[in-house]
Amino acid sequence: MPQGNRYKGLIDKFKAVLPVSDTTRFISLGEGNTPLIKLENIPALIGKNVDIYVKYEGLNPTGSFKDRGMTMAVTKAVEEGSQAIICASTGNTSASAAAYAARAGIKAFVLIPEGKIALGKLAQAMMHGAEIIQIKGNFDHGMQLVKEVAEHAPVTIVNSINPYRLQGQKTAAYEIVEALGQVPDYHCLPVGNAGNISAHWMGYTEMAQPENESAAGNYSKLAVNKRPVMVGYQAAGAAPFLKGEMIDDPETVATAIRIGRPQSWDKAWAAQKESAGWFDLLTDEEILAAQKLLTEKEGIFCEPASAASVGGAIRDIKNGKIPEGSTIVCTLTGHGLKDPDTAISQCVAQPQAIEASLDAVKAAILDKL
Ligand SMILES: *Cc1c(COP(=O)(O)O)cnc(C)c1O
């Protein structure tokens, strides 16, 4: 059979540092390999000499970074003989689980908070044929129920408490080092369950210790006895890391991080402490302003939760917490098309309909020039 050098997804690319074997069937949709885009206009706008890159994870197959973890979690579930997966989700995990289950030919059950899931994510879960269970509660309630039900039914949990999720997600750190040719000074992410910030820290840490023969050295020849400072941003209404304890009624427009009881609590605190990083919060207004700034000034459309990374980084660059001369990577976790309602409701000028005549169109254009 011809092999070629077609990109076959992140498990194939990073198998030397992932828990798979020669006989494992990879359940892949070509995830990973997302662009690292250098911001060209925003640094000038804020008047600071910094290099800001965004890792555009919205370009994964189902539109979010969740695919990195899901390809691993579903691959291992299938390898272990599982016929069904289950997750609680604020939306993107359910979309990803549904797609990878379809690919694998197994069943997916997804628990989502009624009325609090962005439209695009719901459309995905429905189209891929997942069993959707809407609960009258939030993500944290759903997560608790999933843990309990998995003890009574033959289903594999594919939330980020499944260790294979973080294994898959750590590959983003490898890709960043490979693309940049260096380790960034700062890495900024939105934080919900805190699995992603923990997974990145795991990836950077492996690359910094190639002496453990984990084959990580293959991917970081440039490397690296350096790791970035990890910075996590939360929404003001859903900021348990800022409060220092779990909270009960998380609320934010950024539904992907509307979480009060982060599942990777200890791991994320370890990443913060070991990297000398920090957590901070943004109001919903600040999150939406950052989302708009990225779309208007850079042409990059991410969902609200994702924009917390850039909004937070800009603030910390302006206030000097992130010094000039730094190289900063911000993870854009999901695509803007996931949440069309929030996007449209932010645009003050809704398009007006005019007569379909040359005069009317000419007038409309001249009016704006
Ligand atoms: C899941 C998700 C997050 C939060 O990631 P955690 O690993 O839960 O911290 C942020 N943004 C988007 C778009 C997500 O889907």
Short mmCIF file of C-alpha atoms and ligand atoms in Angstrom, two decimals:
data_model
loop_
_atom_site.label_atom_id
_atom_site.label_comp_id
_atom_site.label_asym_id
_atom_site.label_seq_id
_atom_site.Cartn_x
_atom_site.Cartn_y
_atom_site.Cartn_z
CA MET A 1 0.00 0.00 0.00
CA PRO A 2 1.35 3.45 -0.82
CA GLN A 3 2.19 5.38 2.33
CA GLY A 4 2.93 8.88 1.09
CA ASN A 5 3.56 11.61 3.62
CA ARG A 6 0.03 12.81 4.11
CA TYR A 7 -0.56 14.19 7.61
CA LYS A 8 -2.49 11.53 9.49
CA GLY A 9 -3.34 13.23 12.73
CA LEU A 10 -1.56 13.87 15.97
CA ILE A 11 -1.36 10.31 17.30
CA ASP A 12 0.47 9.24 14.18
CA LYS A 13 2.80 12.21 14.38
CA PHE A 14 3.51 12.04 18.10
CA LYS A 15 3.20 8.30 18.74
CA ALA A 16 6.67 8.17 20.28
CA VAL A 17 5.44 10.24 23.23
CA LEU A 18 1.89 8.85 23.44
CA PRO A 19 0.63 5.64 25.07
CA VAL A 20 -0.11 3.73 21.85
CA SER A 21 1.46 0.66 20.25
CA ASP A 22 2.06 -0.65 16.74
CA THR A 23 -1.23 -2.52 16.78
CA THR A 24 -3.40 0.33 18.05
CA ARG A 25 -6.13 1.44 15.63
CA PHE A 26 -5.93 5.23 15.59
CA ILE A 27 -9.35 6.90 15.61
CA SER A 28 -8.41 10.13 13.85
CA LEU A 29 -9.97 12.94 11.86
CA GLY A 30 -6.66 14.61 11.03
CA GLU A 31 -6.69 16.75 14.19
CA GLY A 32 -3.75 18.87 15.35
CA ASN A 33 -1.22 20.63 13.11
CA THR A 34 -3.08 23.91 13.66
CA PRO A 35 -1.50 27.21 12.63
CA LEU A 36 0.49 29.39 14.99
CA ILE A 37 -0.35 32.87 13.73
CA LYS A 38 1.69 35.93 14.63
CA LEU A 39 -0.45 38.94 15.48
CA GLU A 40 0.54 41.86 13.26
CA ASN A 41 -1.74 44.70 14.23
CA ILE A 42 -2.58 44.35 17.91
CA PRO A 43 0.98 44.78 19.28
CA ALA A 44 1.27 48.10 17.38
CA LEU A 45 -2.15 49.11 18.62
CA ILE A 46 -1.14 48.65 22.25
CA GLY A 47 2.22 50.27 21.57
CA LYS A 48 4.37 47.52 23.05
CA ASN A 49 7.30 45.63 21.63
CA VAL A 50 6.14 42.05 22.05
CA ASP A 51 5.69 39.02 19.81
CA ILE A 52 2.22 37.58 20.27
CA TYR A 53 1.29 34.33 18.57
CA VAL A 54 -2.10 32.67 18.62
CA LYS A 55 -2.44 28.91 18.35
CA TYR A 56 -5.67 28.68 16.36
CA GLU A 57 -7.20 25.53 17.79
CA GLY A 58 -10.55 26.42 16.26
CA LEU A 59 -9.18 24.87 13.06
CA ASN A 60 -9.33 21.35 14.48
CA PRO A 61 -11.87 19.01 12.79
CA THR A 62 -14.78 19.84 15.09
CA GLY A 63 -13.64 23.40 15.73
CA SER A 64 -11.96 23.16 19.12
CA PHE A 65 -8.86 21.81 20.85
CA LYS A 66 -11.03 19.08 22.41
CA ASP A 67 -10.26 16.96 19.33
CA ARG A 68 -6.64 16.58 20.45
CA GLY A 69 -7.72 14.81 23.60
CA MET A 70 -10.69 13.06 22.04
CA THR A 71 -8.67 11.26 19.37
CA MET A 72 -6.60 9.70 22.17
CA ALA A 73 -9.51 9.01 24.54
CA VAL A 74 -11.63 7.33 21.85
CA THR A 75 -8.64 5.45 20.42
CA LYS A 76 -7.96 3.97 23.86
CA ALA A 77 -11.63 3.31 24.60
CA VAL A 78 -11.91 1.31 21.38
CA GLU A 79 -8.63 -0.48 22.07
CA GLU A 80 -9.98 -1.51 25.46
CA GLY A 81 -13.16 -2.84 23.87
CA SER A 82 -15.57 -0.12 24.94
CA GLN A 83 -18.82 0.17 22.95
CA ALA A 84 -19.93 3.53 24.32
CA ILE A 85 -18.48 6.78 25.62
CA ILE A 86 -20.06 9.39 27.85
CA CYS A 87 -19.24 12.97 28.83
CA ALA A 88 -20.61 16.02 30.53
CA SER A 89 -20.03 19.07 28.42
CA THR A 90 -20.43 22.80 28.05
CA GLY A 91 -20.59 22.02 24.32
CA ASN A 92 -17.26 21.40 22.63
CA THR A 93 -16.51 18.12 24.38
CA SER A 94 -19.90 16.80 23.29
CA ALA A 95 -19.33 17.89 19.67
CA SER A 96 -15.93 16.23 19.65
CA ALA A 97 -17.06 13.06 21.43
CA ALA A 98 -19.97 12.74 19.01
CA ALA A 99 -17.73 13.05 15.96
CA TYR A 100 -15.04 10.62 17.14
CA ALA A 101 -17.65 8.09 18.28
CA ALA A 102 -19.21 8.27 14.83
CA ARG A 103 -15.81 7.71 13.29
CA ALA A 104 -15.14 4.73 15.56
CA GLY A 105 -18.62 3.26 15.13
CA ILE A 106 -19.50 3.38 18.83
CA LYS A 107 -22.17 5.19 20.79
CA ALA A 108 -21.80 8.60 22.48
CA PHE A 109 -23.90 9.90 25.37
CA VAL A 110 -23.54 13.58 26.16
CA LEU A 111 -24.94 15.49 29.14
CA ILE A 112 -25.36 19.18 28.48
CA PRO A 113 -26.79 22.06 30.51
CA GLU A 114 -30.23 22.94 29.18
CA GLY A 115 -30.24 26.25 27.29
CA LYS A 116 -26.58 27.04 28.02
CA ILE A 117 -24.88 25.49 25.06
CA ALA A 118 -23.83 27.48 22.01
CA LEU A 119 -25.90 26.74 18.90
CA GLY A 120 -23.09 25.43 16.70
CA LYS A 121 -22.02 22.89 19.32
CA LEU A 122 -25.53 21.58 19.74
CA ALA A 123 -25.89 21.26 15.96
CA GLN A 124 -22.71 19.19 15.85
CA ALA A 125 -23.71 16.78 18.62
CA MET A 126 -27.11 16.31 17.00
CA MET A 127 -25.78 15.80 13.47
CA HIS A 128 -23.20 13.22 14.55
CA GLY A 129 -25.96 11.20 16.15
CA ALA A 130 -25.00 11.41 19.81
CA GLU A 131 -27.58 10.59 22.47
CA ILE A 132 -28.12 14.04 23.93
CA ILE A 133 -29.26 14.29 27.51
CA GLN A 134 -30.15 17.84 28.52
CA ILE A 135 -30.10 18.37 32.26
CA LYS A 136 -31.69 21.12 34.31
CA GLY A 137 -28.36 21.96 35.87
CA ASN A 138 -24.90 23.22 34.94
CA PHE A 139 -21.73 21.47 33.78
CA ASP A 140 -20.61 20.66 37.32
CA HIS A 141 -23.87 18.81 38.02
CA GLY A 142 -23.49 16.94 34.74
CA MET A 143 -19.93 15.95 35.57
CA GLN A 144 -20.95 14.54 38.94
CA LEU A 145 -23.75 12.53 37.32
CA VAL A 146 -21.44 11.16 34.64
CA LYS A 147 -18.98 9.93 37.26
CA GLU A 148 -21.78 8.21 39.14
CA VAL A 149 -23.50 6.65 36.14
CA ALA A 150 -20.20 5.30 34.76
CA GLU A 151 -19.98 3.12 37.85
CA HIS A 152 -23.27 1.48 36.92
CA ALA A 153 -23.09 1.25 33.14
CA PRO A 154 -20.52 0.00 30.59
CA VAL A 155 -19.52 3.45 29.31
CA THR A 156 -16.10 5.10 29.14
CA ILE A 157 -15.86 8.66 30.44
CA VAL A 158 -14.15 10.93 27.92
CA ASN A 159 -14.05 14.11 29.97
CA SER A 160 -10.59 15.44 30.79
CA ILE A 161 -10.49 13.30 33.96
CA ASN A 162 -9.74 10.55 31.42
CA PRO A 163 -5.91 10.69 31.44
CA TYR A 164 -5.68 10.02 27.70
CA ARG A 165 -7.36 13.37 27.06
CA LEU A 166 -4.46 15.30 28.55
CA GLN A 167 -1.98 13.04 26.76
CA GLY A 168 -3.48 14.06 23.43
CA GLN A 169 -3.74 17.71 24.38
CA LYS A 170 -0.09 17.97 25.42
CA THR A 171 0.85 17.68 21.73
CA ALA A 172 -0.13 21.34 21.25
CA ALA A 173 2.94 22.31 23.30
CA TYR A 174 5.15 20.17 21.07
CA GLU A 175 3.73 21.80 17.96
CA ILE A 176 4.30 25.28 19.37
CA VAL A 177 7.96 24.63 20.15
CA GLU A 178 8.43 23.07 16.75
CA ALA A 179 6.77 25.99 14.92
CA LEU A 180 8.46 28.74 16.92
CA GLY A 181 11.87 27.13 17.03
CA GLN A 182 11.97 28.05 20.69
CA VAL A 183 9.97 27.80 23.89
CA PRO A 184 7.72 30.84 24.36
CA ASP A 185 8.32 33.03 27.41
CA TYR A 186 4.63 33.11 28.32
CA HIS A 187 1.74 30.83 27.46
CA CYS A 188 -1.75 32.19 28.10
CA LEU A 189 -4.91 30.08 28.11
CA PRO A 190 -8.55 30.33 29.12
CA VAL A 191 -9.26 28.08 32.10
CA GLY A 192 -12.44 26.12 32.75
CA ASN A 193 -11.83 22.59 33.97
CA ALA A 194 -8.11 23.43 33.73
CA GLY A 195 -7.29 20.29 31.77
CA ASN A 196 -5.75 22.20 28.89
CA ILE A 197 -3.38 24.35 30.92
CA SER A 198 -2.31 21.17 32.76
CA ALA A 199 -1.80 19.27 29.50
CA HIS A 200 0.36 22.03 28.02
CA TRP A 201 2.46 22.10 31.15
CA MET A 202 2.93 18.34 30.87
CA GLY A 203 4.08 18.73 27.26
CA TYR A 204 6.54 21.53 28.02
CA THR A 205 7.87 19.61 31.01
CA GLU A 206 8.49 16.46 28.96
CA MET A 207 10.36 18.45 26.34
CA ALA A 208 12.50 20.06 29.00
CA GLN A 209 13.55 16.64 30.31
CA PRO A 210 14.57 14.66 27.24
CA GLU A 211 17.03 12.80 29.48
CA ASN A 212 14.08 10.71 30.65
CA GLU A 213 14.34 9.04 27.23
CA SER A 214 10.65 9.61 26.66
CA ALA A 215 11.46 10.36 23.04
CA ALA A 216 10.38 13.90 23.72
CA GLY A 217 13.85 14.90 22.59
CA ASN A 218 12.90 13.98 19.04
CA TYR A 219 10.47 16.83 18.91
CA SER A 220 12.54 19.43 20.70
CA LYS A 221 16.06 19.15 19.42
CA LEU A 222 16.29 22.88 19.95
CA ALA A 223 15.45 22.40 23.40
CA VAL A 224 15.00 23.41 26.08
CA ASN A 225 15.90 23.51 29.61
CA LYS A 226 13.34 26.22 29.72
CA ARG A 227 9.59 26.15 30.18
CA PRO A 228 7.15 29.01 29.69
CA VAL A 229 5.39 30.95 32.40
CA MET A 230 1.82 29.62 32.40
CA VAL A 231 -0.97 32.16 32.72
CA GLY A 232 -4.61 31.13 33.11
CA TYR A 233 -7.57 33.46 32.59
CA GLN A 234 -11.06 32.85 33.91
CA ALA A 235 -14.37 34.63 33.49
CA ALA A 236 -15.23 36.87 36.44
CA GLY A 237 -18.45 34.95 37.15
CA ALA A 238 -16.70 31.57 36.96
CA ALA A 239 -13.35 32.10 38.62
CA PRO A 240 -12.72 29.44 41.28
CA PHE A 241 -8.94 29.75 40.83
CA LEU A 242 -9.16 33.42 41.79
CA LYS A 243 -11.38 32.67 44.74
CA GLY A 244 -9.12 29.84 45.83
CA GLU A 245 -12.04 27.46 46.17
CA MET A 246 -14.78 25.80 44.15
CA ILE A 247 -17.88 27.89 43.46
CA ASP A 248 -21.51 26.85 43.09
CA ASP A 249 -23.21 29.00 40.48
CA PRO A 250 -20.77 29.88 37.71
CA GLU A 251 -22.11 32.37 35.16
CA THR A 252 -20.54 33.86 32.05
CA VAL A 253 -21.28 34.56 28.40
CA ALA A 254 -18.22 32.41 27.64
CA THR A 255 -20.15 29.17 28.09
CA ALA A 256 -17.10 26.96 27.40
CA ILE A 257 -15.57 28.10 30.70
CA ARG A 258 -18.80 28.30 32.70
CA ILE A 259 -17.42 25.88 35.30
CA GLY A 260 -17.29 26.21 39.08
CA ARG A 261 -15.62 22.93 40.02
CA PRO A 262 -12.55 22.42 37.83
CA GLN A 263 -11.63 18.76 37.47
CA SER A 264 -7.89 19.42 37.08
CA TRP A 265 -7.66 21.67 40.15
CA ASP A 266 -4.44 20.27 41.64
CA LYS A 267 -2.65 19.88 38.31
CA ALA A 268 -3.37 23.47 37.33
CA TRP A 269 -2.15 24.85 40.65
CA ALA A 270 1.03 22.82 40.17
CA ALA A 271 1.51 24.33 36.70
CA GLN A 272 1.01 27.82 38.10
CA LYS A 273 3.45 27.32 40.97
CA GLU A 274 6.15 25.43 39.07
CA SER A 275 6.11 27.94 36.21
CA ALA A 276 5.86 31.01 38.48
CA GLY A 277 2.73 31.92 36.56
CA TRP A 278 -0.60 33.32 37.68
CA PHE A 279 -4.37 33.24 37.29
CA ASP A 280 -6.48 36.29 36.62
CA LEU A 281 -10.03 37.05 35.55
CA LEU A 282 -11.82 39.06 32.89
CA THR A 283 -15.34 40.42 32.93
CA ASP A 284 -17.70 39.27 30.19
CA GLU A 285 -17.38 42.74 28.62
CA GLU A 286 -13.59 42.39 28.49
CA ILE A 287 -13.87 38.91 26.98
CA LEU A 288 -16.24 40.07 24.25
CA ALA A 289 -14.11 43.14 23.54
CA ALA A 290 -11.07 40.91 23.04
CA GLN A 291 -13.05 38.63 20.74
CA LYS A 292 -14.11 41.64 18.64
CA LEU A 293 -10.59 43.08 18.58
CA LEU A 294 -9.17 39.83 17.20
CA THR A 295 -11.82 39.57 14.51
CA GLU A 296 -11.65 43.24 13.48
CA LYS A 297 -7.93 43.88 13.71
CA GLU A 298 -6.42 40.49 12.85
CA GLY A 299 -9.12 38.63 10.89
CA ILE A 300 -9.20 35.80 13.42
CA PHE A 301 -12.57 34.61 14.69
CA CYS A 302 -12.57 32.64 17.93
CA GLU A 303 -15.32 31.90 20.40
CA PRO A 304 -15.72 34.07 23.50
CA ALA A 305 -13.95 31.74 25.97
CA SER A 306 -10.92 31.59 23.68
CA ALA A 307 -10.60 35.37 23.60
CA ALA A 308 -9.97 35.44 27.35
CA SER A 309 -6.38 34.38 26.62
CA VAL A 310 -5.71 37.34 24.32
CA GLY A 311 -7.71 39.82 26.40
CA GLY A 312 -5.81 38.82 29.52
CA ALA A 313 -2.44 38.85 27.78
CA ILE A 314 -3.04 42.35 26.37
CA ARG A 315 -3.90 43.65 29.82
CA ASP A 316 -0.83 42.03 31.38
CA ILE A 317 1.40 43.38 28.59
CA LYS A 318 0.01 46.88 29.10
CA ASN A 319 0.49 46.76 32.87
CA GLY A 320 4.02 45.37 32.52
CA LYS A 321 3.41 42.03 34.19
CA ILE A 322 4.46 40.55 30.86
CA PRO A 323 7.55 42.59 29.94
CA GLU A 324 8.45 44.04 26.54
CA GLY A 325 10.64 41.78 24.46
CA SER A 326 8.60 38.72 25.44
CA THR A 327 7.41 35.99 23.12
CA ILE A 328 3.84 35.10 24.06
CA VAL A 329 1.59 32.31 22.85
CA CYS A 330 -2.17 32.55 23.41
CA THR A 331 -4.31 29.49 22.81
CA LEU A 332 -7.50 30.19 20.85
CA THR A 333 -9.41 27.16 22.04
CA GLY A 334 -12.45 27.20 19.76
CA HIS A 335 -13.79 28.67 16.51
CA GLY A 336 -16.01 31.74 16.48
CA LEU A 337 -18.63 29.96 14.38
CA LYS A 338 -19.44 27.79 17.39
CA ASP A 339 -21.48 30.58 18.93
CA PRO A 340 -23.18 32.65 16.22
CA ASP A 341 -25.79 34.09 18.60
CA THR A 342 -23.25 35.77 20.84
CA ALA A 343 -21.31 37.03 17.83
CA ILE A 344 -24.31 38.59 16.10
CA SER A 345 -25.68 40.13 19.27
CA GLN A 346 -22.39 41.99 19.71
CA CYS A 347 -22.53 43.72 16.38
CA VAL A 348 -24.24 47.05 16.85
CA ALA A 349 -24.95 47.66 13.20
CA GLN A 350 -27.19 44.87 11.95
CA PRO A 351 -27.26 44.82 8.14
CA GLN A 352 -30.12 46.85 6.62
CA ALA A 353 -31.89 45.71 3.47
CA ILE A 354 -32.04 48.24 0.60
CA GLU A 355 -33.50 48.22 -2.93
CA ALA A 356 -31.70 45.90 -5.36
CA SER A 357 -30.74 48.80 -7.63
CA LEU A 358 -27.43 50.31 -8.72
CA ASP A 359 -28.32 53.68 -7.24
CA ALA A 360 -29.17 52.27 -3.85
CA VAL A 361 -26.03 50.10 -3.65
CA LYS A 362 -23.83 52.99 -4.87
CA ALA A 363 -25.28 55.27 -2.26
CA ALA A 364 -24.75 52.66 0.43
CA ILE A 365 -21.07 52.29 -0.50
CA LEU A 366 -20.27 55.99 -0.98
CA ASP A 367 -21.85 56.59 2.36
CA LYS A 368 -19.20 54.39 4.03
CA LEU A 369 -16.02 55.46 2.22
C1 LIG B 1 -13.05 23.28 26.96
C2 LIG B 1 -12.81 24.68 26.56
C3 LIG B 1 -12.09 25.59 27.36
C4 LIG B 1 -11.59 25.23 28.72
O1 LIG B 1 -10.57 24.26 28.73
P1 LIG B 1 -10.30 23.48 30.09
O2 LIG B 1 -9.36 22.41 29.71
O3 LIG B 1 -11.61 22.97 30.56
O4 LIG B 1 -9.71 24.48 31.04
C5 LIG B 1 -11.86 26.86 26.88
N1 LIG B 1 -12.33 27.26 25.68
C6 LIG B 1 -13.02 26.42 24.89
C7 LIG B 1 -13.51 26.92 23.58
C8 LIG B 1 -13.28 25.12 25.29
O5 LIG B 1 -14.00 24.32 24.50
#
